[in-house]
Coordinates of C-alpha atoms in Angstrom, one line a residue:
M1488 CA 87.6 -120.1 -120.6
T1489 CA 90.0 -118.2 -122.5
S1490 CA 90.1 -114.4 -121.8
Q1491 CA 89.6 -112.1 -124.7
I1492 CA 91.8 -109.0 -124.5
V1493 CA 91.4 -106.5 -127.1
V1494 CA 93.8 -103.7 -127.7
I1495 CA 92.8 -100.6 -129.6
G1496 CA 95.8 -99.2 -131.3
A1497 CA 98.6 -101.0 -133.1
G1498 CA 101.6 -98.1 -132.5
T1499 CA 104.5 -99.2 -130.5
A1500 CA 102.6 -99.5 -127.4
G1501 CA 99.8 -101.8 -128.7
A1502 CA 102.3 -104.0 -130.7
R1503 CA 104.5 -104.5 -128.0
L1504 CA 101.9 -105.5 -125.7
A1505 CA 100.5 -108.0 -128.1
G1506 CA 103.9 -109.7 -128.8
R1507 CA 104.6 -109.8 -125.1
L1508 CA 101.5 -112.0 -124.2
A1509 CA 101.4 -115.5 -123.6
P1510 CA 101.5 -117.8 -126.6
G1511 CA 98.0 -118.8 -127.2
A1512 CA 96.4 -115.7 -125.8
A1513 CA 93.1 -114.6 -127.1
V1514 CA 94.1 -111.1 -128.3
T1515 CA 92.7 -108.9 -131.0
V1516 CA 94.6 -105.8 -132.0
V1517 CA 92.7 -103.0 -133.7
G1518 CA 94.7 -100.8 -136.1
E1519 CA 93.3 -97.7 -137.8
E1520 CA 96.4 -97.4 -140.2
D1521 CA 96.6 -99.5 -143.2
H1522 CA 100.2 -100.4 -142.6
A1523 CA 101.7 -103.0 -140.2
P1524 CA 103.2 -101.6 -137.0
Y1525 CA 106.0 -99.6 -137.2
N1526 CA 108.6 -97.5 -135.2
R1527 CA 107.5 -94.1 -135.3
V1528 CA 110.8 -92.9 -134.1
L1529 CA 112.4 -93.4 -137.4
L1530 CA 110.1 -91.8 -139.5
A1531 CA 112.7 -89.1 -139.9
E1532 CA 115.0 -91.5 -141.5
V1533 CA 112.5 -92.7 -143.9
L1534 CA 111.8 -89.4 -144.9
A1535 CA 115.6 -88.6 -145.4
G1536 CA 115.8 -91.8 -147.8
R1537 CA 118.2 -93.5 -145.4
Y1538 CA 115.7 -96.2 -144.7
A1539 CA 112.8 -97.9 -146.5
P1540 CA 109.5 -98.0 -144.9
E1541 CA 109.9 -101.7 -144.4
V1542 CA 113.0 -101.3 -142.3
I1543 CA 111.2 -99.6 -139.7
A1544 CA 108.5 -102.4 -139.2
L1545 CA 108.1 -103.7 -135.8
P1546 CA 108.0 -107.5 -134.9
E1547 CA 104.7 -108.8 -136.5
V1548 CA 101.7 -109.3 -134.6
P1549 CA 98.4 -109.9 -136.1
V1550 CA 96.1 -106.5 -136.5
R1551 CA 92.6 -105.8 -137.9
R1552 CA 94.1 -103.2 -140.2
G1553 CA 92.3 -99.9 -141.4
V1554 CA 89.5 -100.3 -138.8
R1555 CA 88.6 -97.6 -136.3
A1556 CA 86.8 -98.0 -132.8
T1557 CA 84.2 -95.8 -132.8
S1558 CA 82.8 -96.3 -129.0
I1559 CA 82.8 -98.5 -126.1
D1560 CA 80.1 -100.0 -124.5
R1561 CA 81.2 -100.9 -121.2
A1562 CA 78.2 -102.2 -119.7
R1563 CA 77.9 -104.9 -122.6
R1564 CA 81.8 -104.8 -122.8
L1565 CA 81.9 -104.8 -126.3
V1566 CA 84.0 -102.2 -128.7
H1567 CA 81.9 -100.9 -131.7
L1568 CA 84.0 -100.5 -135.0
S1569 CA 83.8 -98.6 -138.0
D1570 CA 83.3 -101.7 -140.0
G1571 CA 80.2 -102.3 -138.2
A1572 CA 81.2 -105.5 -136.3
P1573 CA 81.2 -105.0 -132.4
L1574 CA 83.9 -106.9 -130.6
P1575 CA 83.4 -108.6 -127.2
Y1576 CA 86.2 -108.2 -124.6
D1577 CA 87.1 -109.3 -121.1
R1578 CA 90.0 -107.0 -120.9
L1579 CA 90.2 -103.9 -123.0
V1580 CA 93.4 -101.9 -123.7
L1581 CA 93.5 -98.4 -125.1
A1582 CA 96.7 -97.6 -126.9
T1583 CA 95.3 -95.2 -129.0
G1584 CA 98.4 -92.9 -129.3
S1585 CA 98.4 -89.2 -129.9
N1586 CA 97.3 -86.6 -132.4
P1587 CA 99.5 -84.1 -133.8
V1588 CA 99.0 -80.3 -132.7
L1589 CA 97.5 -78.4 -135.5
P1590 CA 98.1 -74.8 -134.1
P1591 CA 95.1 -72.2 -134.7
L1592 CA 96.8 -70.4 -137.8
R1593 CA 94.9 -68.2 -140.4
G1594 CA 94.4 -70.0 -143.3
I1595 CA 93.7 -73.4 -141.5
G1596 CA 90.1 -74.5 -141.6
P1597 CA 88.5 -77.9 -141.4
G1598 CA 91.2 -79.5 -143.8
L1599 CA 94.8 -78.5 -144.2
P1600 CA 95.6 -76.6 -147.5
E1601 CA 97.5 -78.3 -150.2
G1602 CA 101.0 -78.5 -149.3
V1603 CA 100.6 -78.6 -145.4
H1604 CA 101.7 -81.8 -143.6
P1605 CA 101.4 -83.1 -140.1
F1606 CA 104.3 -85.5 -139.3
R1607 CA 102.8 -88.2 -137.5
T1608 CA 102.4 -91.5 -139.5
L1609 CA 103.7 -93.3 -142.5
D1610 CA 101.3 -91.8 -144.8
D1611 CA 102.4 -88.2 -143.7
C1612 CA 105.7 -89.5 -144.3
A1613 CA 104.9 -90.8 -147.8
A1614 CA 102.9 -87.5 -148.5
L1615 CA 105.8 -85.2 -147.6
A1616 CA 108.3 -87.5 -149.5
A1617 CA 106.0 -87.1 -152.7
A1618 CA 105.9 -83.1 -152.5
T1619 CA 109.4 -82.4 -151.8
G1620 CA 112.7 -82.7 -153.3
P1621 CA 115.9 -80.7 -154.6
G1622 CA 115.1 -77.1 -154.3
T1623 CA 111.7 -77.5 -152.8
R1624 CA 111.1 -74.5 -150.6
A1625 CA 110.0 -76.1 -147.1
V1626 CA 109.1 -74.4 -143.8
V1627 CA 109.0 -76.4 -140.6
V1628 CA 106.9 -74.9 -137.8
G1629 CA 108.4 -76.1 -134.5
G1630 CA 111.7 -76.4 -133.1
G1631 CA 111.4 -79.6 -130.6
L1632 CA 112.6 -83.0 -131.5
L1633 CA 110.0 -83.7 -134.0
G1634 CA 110.5 -80.5 -136.0
V1635 CA 114.5 -80.9 -136.0
G1636 CA 114.2 -84.5 -137.2
A1637 CA 111.5 -83.0 -139.8
A1638 CA 114.3 -80.4 -140.9
R1639 CA 117.3 -82.3 -141.0
A1640 CA 115.1 -85.1 -143.1
L1641 CA 113.9 -82.4 -145.6
A1642 CA 117.7 -80.9 -146.0
A1643 CA 119.0 -84.3 -146.9
R1644 CA 116.2 -84.8 -149.7
G1645 CA 118.1 -81.5 -151.1
A1646 CA 115.0 -78.9 -150.1
T1647 CA 115.6 -75.5 -148.9
V1648 CA 114.5 -75.6 -145.4
V1649 CA 113.8 -72.9 -142.9
L1650 CA 112.9 -73.9 -139.3
A1651 CA 110.5 -71.5 -137.4
Q1652 CA 110.6 -71.8 -133.5
Q1653 CA 108.6 -69.8 -131.3
G1654 CA 110.6 -70.4 -128.2
E1655 CA 113.9 -68.9 -127.4
R1656 CA 116.0 -72.2 -128.6
L1657 CA 115.6 -75.4 -130.0
M1658 CA 114.6 -78.4 -128.1
E1659 CA 114.0 -76.1 -125.1
R1660 CA 112.7 -78.9 -123.1
Q1661 CA 115.5 -81.1 -123.4
L1662 CA 118.4 -78.9 -123.8
D1663 CA 120.3 -76.2 -122.2
A1664 CA 121.2 -72.7 -123.9
S1665 CA 124.6 -74.1 -124.7
A1666 CA 123.6 -77.3 -126.2
S1667 CA 121.0 -75.9 -128.0
A1668 CA 123.4 -73.3 -129.7
L1669 CA 125.5 -76.1 -130.8
L1670 CA 122.4 -77.9 -132.3
R1671 CA 121.6 -74.7 -134.0
G1672 CA 124.8 -74.5 -135.5
H1673 CA 125.0 -77.9 -136.6
L1674 CA 121.6 -77.5 -138.6
E1675 CA 122.7 -74.3 -140.1
S1676 CA 125.9 -76.0 -141.3
L1677 CA 123.4 -78.5 -143.2
G1678 CA 121.9 -75.5 -145.1
I1679 CA 119.2 -75.2 -142.8
E1680 CA 117.8 -71.5 -142.0
V1681 CA 116.8 -71.5 -138.4
H1682 CA 114.4 -68.6 -136.8
T1683 CA 113.9 -68.6 -133.1
E1684 CA 111.6 -66.3 -131.1
C1685 CA 109.5 -66.5 -134.0
R1686 CA 105.7 -66.9 -133.9
V1687 CA 103.8 -67.7 -136.7
R1688 CA 100.6 -66.0 -137.5
G1689 CA 99.0 -67.6 -140.5
L1690 CA 99.5 -69.2 -144.0
R1691 CA 99.1 -67.5 -147.4
T1692 CA 97.5 -69.8 -150.1
S1693 CA 97.0 -69.4 -154.0
D1694 CA 93.9 -69.0 -155.4
D1695 CA 93.4 -72.9 -155.9
G1696 CA 94.3 -73.5 -152.2
A1697 CA 98.0 -74.4 -152.2
V1698 CA 100.2 -72.9 -149.6
R1699 CA 102.5 -70.3 -150.9
A1700 CA 103.9 -68.8 -147.7
V1701 CA 104.0 -68.7 -143.9
V1702 CA 103.3 -65.5 -142.2
L1703 CA 105.0 -64.4 -139.2
A1704 CA 103.4 -62.1 -136.5
D1705 CA 105.8 -59.3 -137.6
G1706 CA 104.1 -59.2 -141.1
F1707 CA 107.7 -61.1 -142.6
T1708 CA 106.8 -64.0 -145.0
L1709 CA 108.7 -67.0 -145.5
E1710 CA 107.9 -68.4 -149.1
A1711 CA 107.0 -72.2 -148.9
E1712 CA 106.0 -74.9 -151.3
A1713 CA 105.4 -77.3 -148.5
V1714 CA 104.9 -76.5 -145.0
V1715 CA 105.4 -79.2 -142.1
L1716 CA 103.4 -78.5 -139.0
A1717 CA 105.6 -80.3 -135.8
C1718 CA 104.0 -78.2 -132.9
G1719 CA 103.9 -81.2 -130.8
V1720 CA 101.1 -83.8 -130.1
R1721 CA 98.2 -84.3 -127.7
P1722 CA 96.9 -87.4 -126.2
R1723 CA 94.1 -89.3 -128.0
V1724 CA 91.5 -89.6 -125.4
G1725 CA 88.2 -89.2 -127.7
L1726 CA 87.2 -92.8 -126.9
A1727 CA 87.7 -92.9 -123.2
V1728 CA 86.0 -89.3 -122.8
D1729 CA 83.1 -90.7 -124.7
A1730 CA 83.0 -93.9 -122.5
G1731 CA 82.8 -91.9 -119.2
L1732 CA 86.4 -92.8 -118.1
E1733 CA 88.6 -90.5 -116.0
V1734 CA 90.5 -88.3 -118.1
R1735 CA 92.6 -85.2 -117.4
R1736 CA 95.4 -84.4 -119.6
G1737 CA 95.6 -88.2 -120.6
I1738 CA 93.5 -91.2 -119.6
V1739 CA 94.3 -91.5 -116.0
V1740 CA 95.9 -94.9 -114.9
D1741 CA 97.2 -96.4 -111.6
D1742 CA 100.2 -98.6 -111.0
E1743 CA 98.4 -101.5 -112.7
L1744 CA 97.6 -99.4 -115.8
R1745 CA 94.1 -99.5 -114.9
T1746 CA 91.6 -96.6 -115.9
S1747 CA 88.7 -95.9 -113.8
D1748 CA 87.0 -99.0 -115.2
P1749 CA 89.1 -101.8 -113.7
L1750 CA 88.2 -104.0 -116.6
I1751 CA 90.2 -101.4 -119.0
H1752 CA 93.8 -100.3 -119.2
A1753 CA 95.8 -97.5 -121.0
I1754 CA 99.3 -97.6 -122.1
G1755 CA 101.6 -95.4 -124.3
D1756 CA 101.1 -91.7 -125.4
C1757 CA 97.5 -91.7 -124.3
A1758 CA 98.0 -92.9 -120.6
E1759 CA 98.3 -90.4 -117.9
H1760 CA 100.1 -92.1 -114.8
G1761 CA 101.3 -89.8 -111.9
G1762 CA 100.3 -86.5 -113.3
L1763 CA 102.4 -87.7 -116.0
V1764 CA 101.7 -88.2 -120.0
H1765 CA 105.3 -89.3 -121.3
G1766 CA 104.5 -89.2 -124.9
L1767 CA 107.8 -91.1 -125.7
A1768 CA 108.6 -94.5 -127.0
G1769 CA 110.5 -95.8 -124.0
P1770 CA 107.9 -95.4 -121.5
A1771 CA 105.1 -96.8 -123.7
V1772 CA 107.5 -100.2 -124.0
E1773 CA 107.9 -100.1 -120.2
Q1774 CA 104.0 -99.9 -119.6
A1775 CA 103.5 -102.5 -122.3
D1776 CA 105.8 -105.0 -120.6
V1777 CA 104.3 -104.4 -117.2
L1778 CA 100.9 -104.7 -118.3
A1779 CA 101.7 -108.2 -120.5
R1780 CA 102.9 -109.6 -117.0
L1781 CA 99.6 -108.5 -115.3
L1782 CA 97.3 -109.7 -117.7
T1783 CA 99.3 -112.7 -118.4
G1784 CA 99.5 -113.6 -114.5
R1785 CA 95.9 -113.2 -114.1
A1786 CA 95.1 -115.5 -117.1
A1787 CA 97.0 -118.2 -115.0
G1788 CA 94.9 -117.5 -111.8
P1789 CA 95.4 -115.6 -108.7
A1790 CA 98.7 -115.5 -107.1
P1791 CA 99.3 -117.5 -104.1
A1792 CA 99.3 -115.8 -100.8
D1793 CA 103.0 -116.1 -100.5
G1794 CA 104.2 -115.5 -104.0
P1795 CA 105.7 -112.7 -105.4
A1796 CA 104.0 -109.2 -105.4
P1797 CA 102.4 -108.5 -109.0
P1798 CA 104.3 -106.2 -111.2
R1799 CA 103.9 -102.6 -111.0
Y1800 CA 104.3 -99.6 -113.0
T1801 CA 106.0 -96.7 -111.1
G1802 CA 107.1 -94.3 -113.9
T1803 CA 110.0 -94.2 -116.3
R1804 CA 113.0 -92.0 -116.4
A1805 CA 113.2 -91.7 -120.2
L1806 CA 116.5 -90.5 -122.3
T1807 CA 116.2 -88.7 -125.3
R1808 CA 118.5 -89.8 -128.1
L1809 CA 118.9 -88.3 -131.7
T1810 CA 121.4 -88.9 -134.5
L1811 CA 121.7 -85.9 -136.9
A1812 CA 123.3 -87.3 -139.6
S1813 CA 124.9 -85.3 -142.8
A1814 CA 124.7 -85.9 -146.4
H1815 CA 127.2 -82.7 -146.9
R1816 CA 130.0 -83.5 -144.6
A1817 CA 131.6 -86.3 -142.8
G1818 CA 130.1 -87.4 -139.7
G1819 CA 127.1 -86.0 -138.1
L1820 CA 125.9 -85.3 -134.6
D1821 CA 124.6 -87.4 -131.7
L1822 CA 122.6 -85.9 -128.9
A1823 CA 121.5 -87.5 -126.0
A1824 CA 119.3 -85.7 -122.8
F1825 CA 117.8 -86.8 -119.8
G1826 CA 116.1 -85.3 -116.8
D1827 CA 116.6 -81.5 -116.0
P1828 CA 119.8 -79.5 -117.5
S1829 CA 118.9 -76.7 -115.5
P1830 CA 120.2 -76.4 -112.1
L1831 CA 119.0 -75.3 -108.6
P1832 CA 120.7 -73.3 -106.1
G1833 CA 123.1 -75.6 -104.4
D1834 CA 123.4 -78.4 -107.2
D1835 CA 126.8 -79.2 -108.5
V1836 CA 127.3 -78.9 -112.3
V1837 CA 130.2 -80.3 -114.4
Q1838 CA 130.6 -78.9 -117.8
L1839 CA 133.0 -79.9 -120.9
A1840 CA 133.0 -78.1 -124.2
D1841 CA 135.3 -78.6 -127.2
A1842 CA 134.3 -75.9 -129.9
T1843 CA 136.8 -77.4 -132.4
R1844 CA 135.2 -80.6 -132.2
G1845 CA 131.7 -79.4 -131.4
A1846 CA 131.3 -81.3 -128.4
Y1847 CA 129.6 -80.6 -125.3
R1848 CA 129.1 -82.4 -122.1
K1849 CA 127.1 -81.4 -118.9
V1850 CA 125.7 -83.1 -115.9
V1851 CA 123.6 -81.8 -112.7
V1852 CA 124.3 -83.4 -109.6
R1853 CA 121.8 -82.7 -106.8
G1854 CA 123.5 -84.4 -103.3
D1855 CA 124.4 -87.9 -104.2
R1856 CA 122.1 -88.2 -107.5
L1857 CA 122.2 -87.5 -111.2
V1858 CA 119.1 -85.2 -111.9
G1859 CA 120.0 -84.3 -115.5
G1860 CA 122.6 -83.8 -118.6
V1861 CA 123.1 -83.2 -122.0
L1862 CA 125.7 -84.5 -124.3
L1863 CA 126.4 -83.8 -127.9
G1864 CA 129.0 -85.0 -130.3
D1865 CA 130.5 -87.4 -128.1
L1866 CA 128.5 -90.1 -126.5
G1867 CA 131.1 -92.1 -124.9
S1868 CA 129.8 -91.6 -121.5
V1869 CA 125.8 -91.7 -121.9
G1870 CA 125.6 -95.4 -121.2
A1871 CA 127.1 -95.1 -117.7
L1872 CA 125.2 -92.1 -117.1
A1873 CA 121.9 -93.2 -118.1
R1874 CA 122.1 -96.3 -116.3
A1875 CA 123.0 -94.0 -112.9
W1876 CA 120.0 -91.6 -113.8
E1877 CA 117.6 -94.3 -114.8
G1878 CA 118.2 -96.3 -111.8
D1879 CA 118.2 -93.6 -109.3
E1880 CA 121.7 -94.6 -108.0
A1881 CA 123.7 -92.9 -105.4
L1882 CA 126.9 -91.5 -107.3
P1883 CA 130.4 -92.8 -105.8
D1884 CA 131.9 -90.2 -103.3
S1885 CA 135.6 -91.7 -103.7
R1886 CA 135.9 -89.9 -107.4
P1887 CA 135.7 -86.4 -108.3
L1888 CA 132.5 -85.5 -110.4
L1889 CA 134.7 -84.8 -113.4
H1890 CA 134.9 -88.5 -113.8
L1891 CA 131.0 -88.5 -114.7
L1892 CA 132.3 -87.1 -118.2
T1893 CA 135.1 -89.8 -118.9
D1894 CA 134.1 -92.3 -121.5
D1895 CA 132.9 -94.7 -119.3
G1896 CA 130.9 -92.4 -117.1
G1897 CA 133.6 -92.6 -114.4
L1898 CA 131.1 -95.3 -112.7

């Protein structure tokens, strides 16, 4: 009898898994959105008008669209859906992703005021595009990867953009102070007004409930016709909690991506492996690929005693990459970051900066291993550096460390 595999979630992780399972596998993917699966990483490009929505579609897999999973009956192996139809499973995969974090601001109640937008889905993107255009006063709250992408996309649409970041610098999780300063300069060259160390206290709305301003902690106000909340994401774990699965920050999984129920797996933004929730596309894809091999192998029967060991997920060393294109001048800014760019005592640091070209390259070496790096403006060496870091390879001792920042990474 064919094993019934149910996947809850049609984002990057769920769609990748369904596409990687053996042809003919009995797989049902449940997707809450009405859209076919798409690449969420490229939403800013759609908002900027550089890509049409269909361009970011993922390879097509059959999905039951517009249906939400409401509960899991582990004893009977059933998933209950919003359309009332129970769905039986032999293996269940939770790929429920994450929700945008909505900060506790004055003026935000059970629902968002008119003109206030999260930026997580294709529908969010469409709503924001409809609400903004040349001259629209827009405030982006949050200066991480998502906020930076949203701000430059709105600038490309001709909006007057203010980016408000609570921390000391932009993209502080990925960049050091020098790289963040270059990024800030680039955004300002696009006409984006950047405020750091800037805590937002609340929103001011009109009598009809539409947003009119963002109020800062010091009482200063930023006029706004549109506000984007880009304050991070939180793993979506409600189904798992209600089903009694082990949940910490995310749904806890082992090296076979199994939850505390061995018939239920979790992958992508909702999964916590080794104490980490990655929240990035690269780990989601890698987890989906490992789980596809595991499920396919099990469907074919137990592995022979002298056969190869089953695949395991042991973690992902993910590289962050972002391209900031400019409609106002030739070229843009390419950015890549990996690991921890903040050195510890005894670490070696190799750093090159070219203010004229707006280029900056830095790597941190601990012993004979790369532990982090940042590259802006010139990514000629990023491929070799990324391979060395992702593979945790020992660096050759026959070359000076400066060669790490040559165009081929010196490797």
